[in-house]
Coordinates of C-alpha atoms in Angstrom, one line a residue:
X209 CA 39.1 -15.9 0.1
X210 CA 36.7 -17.9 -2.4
X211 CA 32.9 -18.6 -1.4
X212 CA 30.9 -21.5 -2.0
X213 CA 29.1 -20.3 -5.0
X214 CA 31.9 -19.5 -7.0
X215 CA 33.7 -22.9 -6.4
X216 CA 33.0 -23.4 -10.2
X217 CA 35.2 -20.8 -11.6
X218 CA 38.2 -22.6 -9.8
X219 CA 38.2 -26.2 -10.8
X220 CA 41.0 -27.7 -10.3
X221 CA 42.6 -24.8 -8.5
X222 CA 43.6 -24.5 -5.2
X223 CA 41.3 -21.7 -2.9
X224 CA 41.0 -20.8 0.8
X225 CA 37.5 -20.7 2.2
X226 CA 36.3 -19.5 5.3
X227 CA 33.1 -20.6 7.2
X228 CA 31.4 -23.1 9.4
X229 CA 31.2 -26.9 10.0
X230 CA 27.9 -27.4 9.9
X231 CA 28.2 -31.6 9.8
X232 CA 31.0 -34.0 9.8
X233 CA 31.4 -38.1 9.9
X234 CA 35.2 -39.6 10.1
X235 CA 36.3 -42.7 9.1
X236 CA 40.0 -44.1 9.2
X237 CA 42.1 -41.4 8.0
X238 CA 39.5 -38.8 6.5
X239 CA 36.9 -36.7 7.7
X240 CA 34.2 -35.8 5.4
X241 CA 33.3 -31.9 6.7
X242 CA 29.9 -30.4 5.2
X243 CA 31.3 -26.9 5.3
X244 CA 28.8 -23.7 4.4
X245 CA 29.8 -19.8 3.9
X246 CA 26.4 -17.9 3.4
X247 CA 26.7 -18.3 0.0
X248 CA 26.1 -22.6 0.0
X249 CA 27.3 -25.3 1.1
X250 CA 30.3 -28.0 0.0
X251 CA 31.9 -31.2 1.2
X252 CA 35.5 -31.1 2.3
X253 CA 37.3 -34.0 1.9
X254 CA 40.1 -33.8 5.1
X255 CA 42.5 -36.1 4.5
X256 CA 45.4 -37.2 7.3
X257 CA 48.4 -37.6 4.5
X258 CA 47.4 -34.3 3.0
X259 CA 47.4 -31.8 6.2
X260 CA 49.0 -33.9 8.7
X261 CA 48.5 -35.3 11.8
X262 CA 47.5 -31.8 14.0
X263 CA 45.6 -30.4 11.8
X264 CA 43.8 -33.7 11.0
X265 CA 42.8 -34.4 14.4
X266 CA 42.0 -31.1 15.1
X267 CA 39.2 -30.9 12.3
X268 CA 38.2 -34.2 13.2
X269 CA 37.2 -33.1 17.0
X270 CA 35.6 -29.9 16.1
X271 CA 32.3 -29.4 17.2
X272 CA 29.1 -28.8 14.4
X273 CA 29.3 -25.1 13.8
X274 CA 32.6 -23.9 14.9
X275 CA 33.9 -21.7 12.3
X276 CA 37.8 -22.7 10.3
X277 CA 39.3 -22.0 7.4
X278 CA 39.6 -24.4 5.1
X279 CA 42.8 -24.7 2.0
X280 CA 41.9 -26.9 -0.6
X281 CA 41.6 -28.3 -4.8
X282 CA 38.4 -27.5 -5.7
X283 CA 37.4 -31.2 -7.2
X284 CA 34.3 -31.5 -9.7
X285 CA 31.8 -34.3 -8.4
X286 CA 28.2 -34.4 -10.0
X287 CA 27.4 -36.5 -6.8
X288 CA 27.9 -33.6 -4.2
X289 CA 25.5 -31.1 -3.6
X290 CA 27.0 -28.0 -6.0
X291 CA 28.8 -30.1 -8.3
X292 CA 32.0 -29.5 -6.9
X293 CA 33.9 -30.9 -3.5
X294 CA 37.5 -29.8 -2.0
X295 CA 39.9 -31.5 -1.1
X296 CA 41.9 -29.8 1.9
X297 CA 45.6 -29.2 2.4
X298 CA 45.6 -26.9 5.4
X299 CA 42.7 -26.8 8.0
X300 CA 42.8 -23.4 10.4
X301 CA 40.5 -23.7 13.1
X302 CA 39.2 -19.6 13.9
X303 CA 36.8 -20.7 16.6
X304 CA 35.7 -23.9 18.4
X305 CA 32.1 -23.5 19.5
X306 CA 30.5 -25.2 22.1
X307 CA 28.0 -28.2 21.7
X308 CA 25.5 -27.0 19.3
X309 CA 21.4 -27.6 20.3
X310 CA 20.8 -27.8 17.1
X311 CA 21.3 -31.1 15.8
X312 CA 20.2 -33.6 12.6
X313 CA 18.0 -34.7 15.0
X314 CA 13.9 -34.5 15.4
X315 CA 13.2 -31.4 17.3
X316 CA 9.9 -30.1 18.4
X317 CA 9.1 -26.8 17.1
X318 CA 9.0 -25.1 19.8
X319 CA 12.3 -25.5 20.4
X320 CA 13.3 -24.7 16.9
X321 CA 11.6 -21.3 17.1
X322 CA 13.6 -20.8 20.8
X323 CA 16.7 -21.5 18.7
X324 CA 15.4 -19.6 15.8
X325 CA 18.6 -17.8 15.6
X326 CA 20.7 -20.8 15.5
X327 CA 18.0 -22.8 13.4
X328 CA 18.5 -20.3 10.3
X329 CA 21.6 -21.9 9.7
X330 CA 20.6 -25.5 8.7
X331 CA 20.5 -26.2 4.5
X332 CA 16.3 -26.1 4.3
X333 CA 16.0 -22.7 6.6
X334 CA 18.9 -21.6 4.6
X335 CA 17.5 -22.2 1.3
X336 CA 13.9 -20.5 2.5
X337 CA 15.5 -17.2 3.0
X338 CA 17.6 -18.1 -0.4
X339 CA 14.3 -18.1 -2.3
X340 CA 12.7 -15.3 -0.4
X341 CA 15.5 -13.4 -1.4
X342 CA 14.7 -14.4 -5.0
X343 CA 11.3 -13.2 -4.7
X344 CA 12.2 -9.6 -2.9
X345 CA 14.2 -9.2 -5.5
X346 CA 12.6 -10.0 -8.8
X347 CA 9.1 -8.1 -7.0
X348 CA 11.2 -4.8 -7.5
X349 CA 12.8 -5.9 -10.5
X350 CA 8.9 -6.6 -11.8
X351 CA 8.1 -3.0 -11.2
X352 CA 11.1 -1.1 -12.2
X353 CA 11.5 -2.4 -15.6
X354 CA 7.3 -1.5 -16.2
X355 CA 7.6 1.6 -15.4
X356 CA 6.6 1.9 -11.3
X357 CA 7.6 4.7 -8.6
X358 CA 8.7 3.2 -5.2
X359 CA 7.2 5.4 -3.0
X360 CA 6.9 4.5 0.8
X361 CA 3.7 4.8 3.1
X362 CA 4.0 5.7 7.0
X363 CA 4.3 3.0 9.5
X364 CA 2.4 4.7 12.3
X365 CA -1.2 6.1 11.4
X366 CA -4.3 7.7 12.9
X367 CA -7.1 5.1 11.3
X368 CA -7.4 1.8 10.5
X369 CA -7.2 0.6 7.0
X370 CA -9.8 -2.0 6.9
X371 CA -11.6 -2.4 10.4
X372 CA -10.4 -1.1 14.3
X373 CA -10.5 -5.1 15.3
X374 CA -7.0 -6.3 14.4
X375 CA -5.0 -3.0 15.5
X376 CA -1.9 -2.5 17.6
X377 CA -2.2 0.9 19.4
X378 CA 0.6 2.5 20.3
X379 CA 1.3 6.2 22.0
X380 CA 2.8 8.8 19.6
X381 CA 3.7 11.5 21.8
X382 CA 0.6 11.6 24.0
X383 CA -1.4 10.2 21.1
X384 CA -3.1 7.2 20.3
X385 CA -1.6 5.9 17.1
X386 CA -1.8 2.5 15.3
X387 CA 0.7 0.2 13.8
X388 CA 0.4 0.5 10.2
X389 CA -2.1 -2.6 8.7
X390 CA -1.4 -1.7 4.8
X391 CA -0.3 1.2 3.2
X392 CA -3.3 1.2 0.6
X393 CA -4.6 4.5 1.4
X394 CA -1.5 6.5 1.1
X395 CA -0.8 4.7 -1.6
X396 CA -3.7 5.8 -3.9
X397 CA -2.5 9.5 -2.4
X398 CA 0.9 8.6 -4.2
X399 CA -0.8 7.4 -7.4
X400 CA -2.4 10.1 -7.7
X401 CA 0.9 12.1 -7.9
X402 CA 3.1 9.6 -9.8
X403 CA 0.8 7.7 -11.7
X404 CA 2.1 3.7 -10.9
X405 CA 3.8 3.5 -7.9
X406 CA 4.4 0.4 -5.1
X407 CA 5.2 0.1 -1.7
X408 CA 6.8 -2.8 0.2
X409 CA 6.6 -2.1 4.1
X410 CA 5.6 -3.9 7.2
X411 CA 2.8 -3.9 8.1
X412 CA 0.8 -5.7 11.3
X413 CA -2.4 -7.2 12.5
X414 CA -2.9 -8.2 15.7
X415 CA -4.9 -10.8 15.5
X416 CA -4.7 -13.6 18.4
X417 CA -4.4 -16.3 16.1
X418 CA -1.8 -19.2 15.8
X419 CA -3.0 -20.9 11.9
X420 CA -0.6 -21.8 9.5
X421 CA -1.2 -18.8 7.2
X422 CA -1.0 -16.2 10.1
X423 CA 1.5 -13.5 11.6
X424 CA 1.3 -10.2 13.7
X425 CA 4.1 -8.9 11.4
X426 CA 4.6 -9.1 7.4
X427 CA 5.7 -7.7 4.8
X428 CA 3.8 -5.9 2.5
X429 CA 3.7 -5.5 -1.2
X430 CA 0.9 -2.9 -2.6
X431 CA 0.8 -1.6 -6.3
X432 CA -1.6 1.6 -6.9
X433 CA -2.4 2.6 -10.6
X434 CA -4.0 5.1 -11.8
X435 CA -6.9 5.2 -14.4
X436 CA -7.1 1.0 -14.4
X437 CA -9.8 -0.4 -13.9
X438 CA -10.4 -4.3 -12.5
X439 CA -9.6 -6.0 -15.7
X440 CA -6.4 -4.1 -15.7
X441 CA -5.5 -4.8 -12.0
X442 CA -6.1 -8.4 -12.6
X443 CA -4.1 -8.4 -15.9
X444 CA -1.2 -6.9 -14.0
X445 CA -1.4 -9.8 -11.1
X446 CA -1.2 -12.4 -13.0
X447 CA 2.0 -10.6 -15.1
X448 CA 3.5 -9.9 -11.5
X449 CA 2.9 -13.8 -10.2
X450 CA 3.8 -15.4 -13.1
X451 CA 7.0 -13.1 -12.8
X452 CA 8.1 -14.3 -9.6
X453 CA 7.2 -17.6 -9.8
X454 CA 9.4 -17.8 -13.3
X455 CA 12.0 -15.8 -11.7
X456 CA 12.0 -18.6 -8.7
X457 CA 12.0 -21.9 -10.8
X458 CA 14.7 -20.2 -13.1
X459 CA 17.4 -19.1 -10.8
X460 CA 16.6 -21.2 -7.8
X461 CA 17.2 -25.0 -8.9
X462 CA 19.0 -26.0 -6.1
X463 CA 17.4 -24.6 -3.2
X464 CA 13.9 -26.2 -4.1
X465 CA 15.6 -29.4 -4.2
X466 CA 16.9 -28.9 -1.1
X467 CA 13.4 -27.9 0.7
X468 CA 12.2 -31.1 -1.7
X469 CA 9.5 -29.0 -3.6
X470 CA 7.4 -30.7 -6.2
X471 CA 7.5 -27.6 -8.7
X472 CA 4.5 -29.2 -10.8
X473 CA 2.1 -27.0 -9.9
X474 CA 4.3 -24.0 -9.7
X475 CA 4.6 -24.8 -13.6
X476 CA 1.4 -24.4 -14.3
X477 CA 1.3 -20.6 -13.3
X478 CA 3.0 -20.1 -16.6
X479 CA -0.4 -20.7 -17.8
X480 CA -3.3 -18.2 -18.2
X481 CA -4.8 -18.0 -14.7
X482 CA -8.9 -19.0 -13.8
X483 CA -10.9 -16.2 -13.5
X484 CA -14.6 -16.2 -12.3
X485 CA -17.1 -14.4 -10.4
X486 CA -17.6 -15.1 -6.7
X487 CA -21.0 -16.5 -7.4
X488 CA -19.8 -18.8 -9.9
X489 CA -17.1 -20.1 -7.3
X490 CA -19.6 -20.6 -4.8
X491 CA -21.3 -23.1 -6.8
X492 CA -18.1 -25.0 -7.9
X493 CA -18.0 -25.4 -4.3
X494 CA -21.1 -26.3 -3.5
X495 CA -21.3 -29.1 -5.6
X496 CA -23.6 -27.3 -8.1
X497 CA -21.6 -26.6 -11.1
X498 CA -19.1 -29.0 -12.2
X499 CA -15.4 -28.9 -13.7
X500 CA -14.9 -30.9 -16.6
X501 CA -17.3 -33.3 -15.4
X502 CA -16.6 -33.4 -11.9
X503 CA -17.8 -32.1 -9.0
X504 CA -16.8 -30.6 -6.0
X505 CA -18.2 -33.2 -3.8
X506 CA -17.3 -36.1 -6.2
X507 CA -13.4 -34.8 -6.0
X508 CA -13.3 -34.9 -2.6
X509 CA -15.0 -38.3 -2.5
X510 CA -12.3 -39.7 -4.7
X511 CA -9.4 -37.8 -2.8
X512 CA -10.5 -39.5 0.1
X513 CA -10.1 -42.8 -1.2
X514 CA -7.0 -42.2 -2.3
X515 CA -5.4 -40.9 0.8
X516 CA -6.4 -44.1 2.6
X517 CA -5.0 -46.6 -0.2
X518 CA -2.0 -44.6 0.0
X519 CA -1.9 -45.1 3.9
X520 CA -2.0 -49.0 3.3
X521 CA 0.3 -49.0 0.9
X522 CA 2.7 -47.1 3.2
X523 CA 1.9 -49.3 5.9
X524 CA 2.4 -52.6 3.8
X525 CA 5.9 -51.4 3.0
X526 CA 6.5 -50.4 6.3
X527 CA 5.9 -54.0 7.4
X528 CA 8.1 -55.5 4.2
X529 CA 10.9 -53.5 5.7
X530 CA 10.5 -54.2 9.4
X531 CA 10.3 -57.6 8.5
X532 CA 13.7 -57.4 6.6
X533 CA 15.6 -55.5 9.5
X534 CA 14.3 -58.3 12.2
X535 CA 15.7 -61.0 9.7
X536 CA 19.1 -60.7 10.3
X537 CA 20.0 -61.6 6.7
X538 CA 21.0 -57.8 6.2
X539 CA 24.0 -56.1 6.3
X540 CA 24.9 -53.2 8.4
X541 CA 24.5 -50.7 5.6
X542 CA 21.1 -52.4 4.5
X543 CA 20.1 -52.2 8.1
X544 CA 20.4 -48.5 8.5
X545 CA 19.3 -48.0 4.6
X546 CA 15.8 -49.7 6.0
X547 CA 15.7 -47.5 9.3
X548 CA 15.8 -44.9 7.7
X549 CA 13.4 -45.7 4.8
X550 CA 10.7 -46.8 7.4
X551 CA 11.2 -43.2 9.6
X552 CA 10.6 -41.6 6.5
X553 CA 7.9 -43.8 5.4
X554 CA 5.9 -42.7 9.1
X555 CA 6.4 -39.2 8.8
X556 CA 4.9 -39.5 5.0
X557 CA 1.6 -41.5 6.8
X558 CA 1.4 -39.0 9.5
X559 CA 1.1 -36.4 6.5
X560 CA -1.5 -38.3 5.1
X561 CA -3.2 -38.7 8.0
X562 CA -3.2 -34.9 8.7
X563 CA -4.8 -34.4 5.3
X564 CA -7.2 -37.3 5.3
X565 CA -8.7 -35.8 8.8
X566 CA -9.6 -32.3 6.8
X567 CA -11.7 -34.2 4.5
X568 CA -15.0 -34.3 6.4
X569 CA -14.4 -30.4 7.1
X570 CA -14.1 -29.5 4.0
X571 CA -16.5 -31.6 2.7
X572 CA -19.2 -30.0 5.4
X573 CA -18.3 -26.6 4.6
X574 CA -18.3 -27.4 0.7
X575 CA -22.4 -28.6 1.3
X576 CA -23.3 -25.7 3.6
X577 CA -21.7 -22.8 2.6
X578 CA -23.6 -19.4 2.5
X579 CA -24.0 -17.3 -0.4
X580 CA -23.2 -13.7 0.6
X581 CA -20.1 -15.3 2.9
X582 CA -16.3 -14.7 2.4
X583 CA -14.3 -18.1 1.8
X584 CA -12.4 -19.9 4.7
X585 CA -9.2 -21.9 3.8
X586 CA -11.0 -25.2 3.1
X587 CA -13.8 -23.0 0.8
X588 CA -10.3 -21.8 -1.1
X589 CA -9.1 -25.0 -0.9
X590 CA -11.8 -26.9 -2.3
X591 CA -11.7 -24.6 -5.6
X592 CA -8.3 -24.8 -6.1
X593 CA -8.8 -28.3 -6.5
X594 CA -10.5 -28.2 -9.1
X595 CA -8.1 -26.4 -11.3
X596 CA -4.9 -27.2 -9.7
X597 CA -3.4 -23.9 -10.4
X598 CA -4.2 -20.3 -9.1
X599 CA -7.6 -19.5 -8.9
X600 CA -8.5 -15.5 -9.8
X601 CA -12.2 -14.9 -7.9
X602 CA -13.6 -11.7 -8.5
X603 CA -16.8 -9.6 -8.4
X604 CA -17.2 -10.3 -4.3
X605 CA -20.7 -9.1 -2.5
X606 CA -19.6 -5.8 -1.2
X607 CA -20.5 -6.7 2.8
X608 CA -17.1 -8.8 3.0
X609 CA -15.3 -6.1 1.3
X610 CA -13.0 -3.0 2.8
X611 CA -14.8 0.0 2.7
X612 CA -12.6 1.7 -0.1
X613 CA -14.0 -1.3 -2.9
X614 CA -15.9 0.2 -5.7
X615 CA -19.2 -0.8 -6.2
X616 CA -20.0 -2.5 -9.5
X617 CA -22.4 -0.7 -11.9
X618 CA -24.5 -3.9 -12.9
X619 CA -24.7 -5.8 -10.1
X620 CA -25.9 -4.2 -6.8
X621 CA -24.7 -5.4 -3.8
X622 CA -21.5 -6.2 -5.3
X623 CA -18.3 -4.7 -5.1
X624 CA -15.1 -4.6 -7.7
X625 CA -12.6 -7.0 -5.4
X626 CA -10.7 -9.5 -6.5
X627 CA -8.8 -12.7 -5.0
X628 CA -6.0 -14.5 -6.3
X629 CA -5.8 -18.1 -4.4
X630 CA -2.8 -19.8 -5.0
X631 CA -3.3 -23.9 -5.7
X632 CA -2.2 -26.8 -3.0
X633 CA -4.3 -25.1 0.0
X634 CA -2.3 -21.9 0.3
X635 CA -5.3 -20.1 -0.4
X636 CA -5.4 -16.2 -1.2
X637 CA -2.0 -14.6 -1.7
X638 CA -3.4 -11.4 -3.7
X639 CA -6.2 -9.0 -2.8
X640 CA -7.4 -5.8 -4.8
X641 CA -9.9 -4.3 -6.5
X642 CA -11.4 -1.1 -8.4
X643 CA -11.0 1.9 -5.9
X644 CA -14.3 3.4 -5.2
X645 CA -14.4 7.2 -6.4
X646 CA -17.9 8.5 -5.5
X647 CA -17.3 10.8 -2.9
X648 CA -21.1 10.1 -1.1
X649 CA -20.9 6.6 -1.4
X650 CA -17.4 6.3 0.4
X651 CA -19.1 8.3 2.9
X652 CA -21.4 6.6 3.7
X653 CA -19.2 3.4 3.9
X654 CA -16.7 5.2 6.4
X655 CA -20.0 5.2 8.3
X656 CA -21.3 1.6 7.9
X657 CA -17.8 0.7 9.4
X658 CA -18.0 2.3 12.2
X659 CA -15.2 4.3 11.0
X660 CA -14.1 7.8 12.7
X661 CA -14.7 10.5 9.9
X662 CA -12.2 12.6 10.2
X663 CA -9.3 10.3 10.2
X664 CA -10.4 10.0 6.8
X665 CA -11.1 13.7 5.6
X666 CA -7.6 13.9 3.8
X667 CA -8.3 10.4 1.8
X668 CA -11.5 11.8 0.8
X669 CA -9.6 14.9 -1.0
X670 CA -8.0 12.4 -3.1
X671 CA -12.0 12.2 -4.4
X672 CA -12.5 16.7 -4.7
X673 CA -9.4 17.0 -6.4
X674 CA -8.4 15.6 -9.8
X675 CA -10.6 12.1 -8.9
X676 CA -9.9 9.3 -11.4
X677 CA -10.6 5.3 -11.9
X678 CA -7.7 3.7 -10.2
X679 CA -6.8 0.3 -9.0
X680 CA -4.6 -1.8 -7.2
X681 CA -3.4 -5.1 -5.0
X682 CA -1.8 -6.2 -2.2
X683 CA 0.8 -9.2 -2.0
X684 CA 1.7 -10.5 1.5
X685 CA 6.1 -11.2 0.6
X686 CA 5.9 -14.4 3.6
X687 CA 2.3 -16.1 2.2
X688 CA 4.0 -16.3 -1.3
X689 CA 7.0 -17.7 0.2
X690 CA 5.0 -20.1 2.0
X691 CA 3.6 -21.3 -1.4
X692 CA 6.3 -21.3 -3.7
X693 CA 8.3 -23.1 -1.1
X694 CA 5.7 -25.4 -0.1
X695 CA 5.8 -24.8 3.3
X696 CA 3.7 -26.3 6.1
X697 CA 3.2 -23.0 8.6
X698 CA 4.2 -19.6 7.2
X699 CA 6.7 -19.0 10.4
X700 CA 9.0 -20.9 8.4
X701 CA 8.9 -18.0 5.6
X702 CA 9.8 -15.1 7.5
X703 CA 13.5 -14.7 9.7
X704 CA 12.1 -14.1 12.8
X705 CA 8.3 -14.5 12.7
X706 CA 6.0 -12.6 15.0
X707 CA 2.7 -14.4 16.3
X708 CA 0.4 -14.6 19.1
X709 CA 2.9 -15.7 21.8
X710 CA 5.9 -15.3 20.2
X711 CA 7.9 -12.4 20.4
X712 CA 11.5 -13.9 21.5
X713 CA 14.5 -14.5 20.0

């Protein structure tokens, strides 16, 4: 048995593959089967003189994803998807499913997330979990080649990380005990002990929100490092991102171009990233300080005048083409060419439309926003603008900060956080910081949070015994697949999301 993805080592040979039909058209004498493995997917040329007349009409009443096995000459063509086709000489059928719900149609997305299980098996879901895999993959391969211990932190816990609001309590043998929301603190314990180390766990916050950057359960990727300071945690973010995102663009070609991903601003994290001070953000944002000449408030102006030409020009062709199809001067092929050109054309204005109706929020909250407050989505948004490419923010005040932050030396009131926010309106995909190590001070913070004490006695030891400058990050695995993959909601980045309401299939 061959798959897919090693159909170039036999050209011009004859394999046997085993999978699914996952689309097929017929025309006299030949089916064209799209046929996928797992591995990718490949047409199959079925041809009556070449298997015979059973077999033929066999393949050619098979339902969309019954699973066969397919015999065939593995056939070079630049034109397929791969590079290669095959053209069959024996067609085994293993399975005839029944008729599929999911089809090339337009379905609503509730019904996709119903048929989630089902869903995962079309070319653009299959090319999402291709990349995440990418990303899981070259995240461990980041940290093993410089030099980090995976270690892994509990899943259950007796205190909240940052904040009793977003917890899921749970009983642990007659005990109230909380679904882990980061492994931070456990992981400055393990730091402490092997010097760099990561973890890469679930974690969960139950929050009851339905936005497209939020779930009740990610995964977790959190880097502890002992005797670095901020400069040296930011340093090793922008290493780590510019990793993945390399690792991504290099090995994963042909899954972007399935999920149609313009990669130009994924380019650019090859480049040094922006790094300012939150105060310096806010007046970007605000309007106050400009970028190259330009303003917050002028770019927005501008964008919005661009999204409406670009409506009317959509529009206008829309009509061009309409008026074409209701001609009759077309041909059958042109006809459907058009149809489909003008579907596409609507779902690209509906787009539009969608971003042209954020415009007076953002611009609202770009005039009015509050020194002192942590961004929103627009607030990243609107900065990220202004660079097009990720956006480092650091020095935050130390009021919309986790308890744990350190507190900078020169600037009261401020704490040693930092925020990476990713370009395109993903907003932040990274947050760390400089560990606070005065043992009063984190007291006292355990207190303004309303925190229990004594949940916390054994973090505070890591302070009495052997206490140290140490940093580190957090990296949430299904908002960086979100952004690399240029999705629209992050449900589409994770296999079987969980978020307020959904907890089936």
């Amino acid at each position: 048995m061959v798959y897919i993805k090693d159909l170039a080592k036999y050209e011009g040979k004859e394999v046997e593959m085993k999978g699914w039909n996952a689309q097929k058209r017929d025309s006299k004498g030949i089916v064209f089967m799209t046929f996928r493995d797992g591995t990718g997917f490949v047409q199959c040329v079925i041809d009556l003189n070449a298997v015979g007349n059973d077999q033929f009409e066999s393949a050619k009443k098979l339902p969309q994803e019954s699973s066969l096995s397919i015999t065939g000459k593995v056939v070079k063509d630049e034109r397929q998807f791969g590079g290669y086709e095959v053209h069959a000489t024996a067609v085994k059928i293993i399975a005839e499913a029944q008729e599929y719900p999911v089809t090339p149609k337009e379905h609503g997305i509730d019904f996709l997330m119903d048929n989630r299980h089902l869903w995962l098996r079309s070319k653009r879901q299959w090319a999402i979990m291709r990349i995440r895999n990418e990303i899981i993959f070259s995240i461990h391969k980041f940290f093993q080649e410089n030099g980090f211990v995976q270690m892994d932190a509990p899943i259950f816990t007796g205190n909240a990380c940052e904040g009793t609001s977003t917890l899921f309590e749970t009983d642990y043998y007659g005990e109230p005990a909380y679904l882990s929301q980061s492994g931070q603190l456990y992981g400055e314990a393990m730091a402490m002990a092997q010097g760099l180390i990561y973890t890469f766990g679930p974690t969960f916050r139950a929050e009851k929100s339905k936005t497209r950057r939020h779930v009740s359960e990610f995964w977790m990727i959190e880097p502890e490092m002992a005797f670095y300071d901020l400069k040296m945690d930011m340093d090793v973010i922008e290493k780590f991102v510019q990793y993945i995102v390399g690792s991504v663009l290099d090995k994963c070609k042909s899954e972007l171009s399935v999920i149609e991903r313009d990669t130009t601003y994924l380019e650019k994290v090859r480049q040094p990233f922006i790094r300012m001070k939150y105060d310096d953000a806010v007046s970007i944002i605000k309007g106050e300080k400009d970028v190259n000449g330009r303003t917050s408030l002028q770019m927005l102006d501008e964008e919005e005048k661009g999204l409406q030409s670009s409506i009317i020009t959509l529009q206008k062709d829309i009509e061009e083409r309409e008026k074409k199809i209701a001609s009759g001067e077309l041909k059958k092929g042109e006809i459907n060419f058009n149809k489909a050109k003008v579907d596409q054309l609507k779902n690209d204005i509906k787009d539009l439309e969608e971003k042209l109706s954020n415009m007076p929020q953002w611009l609202n909250s770009a005039k009015n926003f509050e020194r002192g407050n942590d961004f929103g989505g627009s607030d990243e948004t609107v900065l990220t603008k202004m660079f097009g490419q990720p956006v480092m923010v650091h020095t935050w005040p130390g009021a919309v900060k986790a308890f744990y932050m350190k507190e900078d030396e020169e600037l009261q009131g401020y704490a040693k956080g930092v925020d990476l926010l990713a370009p395109e309106g993903y907003g932040e995909v990274v947050g760390g910081g400089e560990r606070e190590t005065d043992l009063e001070k984190l007291k006292r913070k355990i207190v303004e949070h309303d925190l229990p004490m004594q949940a916390f006695e054994w973090y505070l030891d890591l302070r009495k015994y052997g206490n140290i400058p140490h940093s580190g990050f957090g990296l949430g695995l299904e908002r960086m697949v979100t952004w690399i993959c240029g999705l629209p909601h992050i449900r589409e980045s994770i296999p079987f999301p969980r978020y307020y309401g959904r907890l089936f299939p």
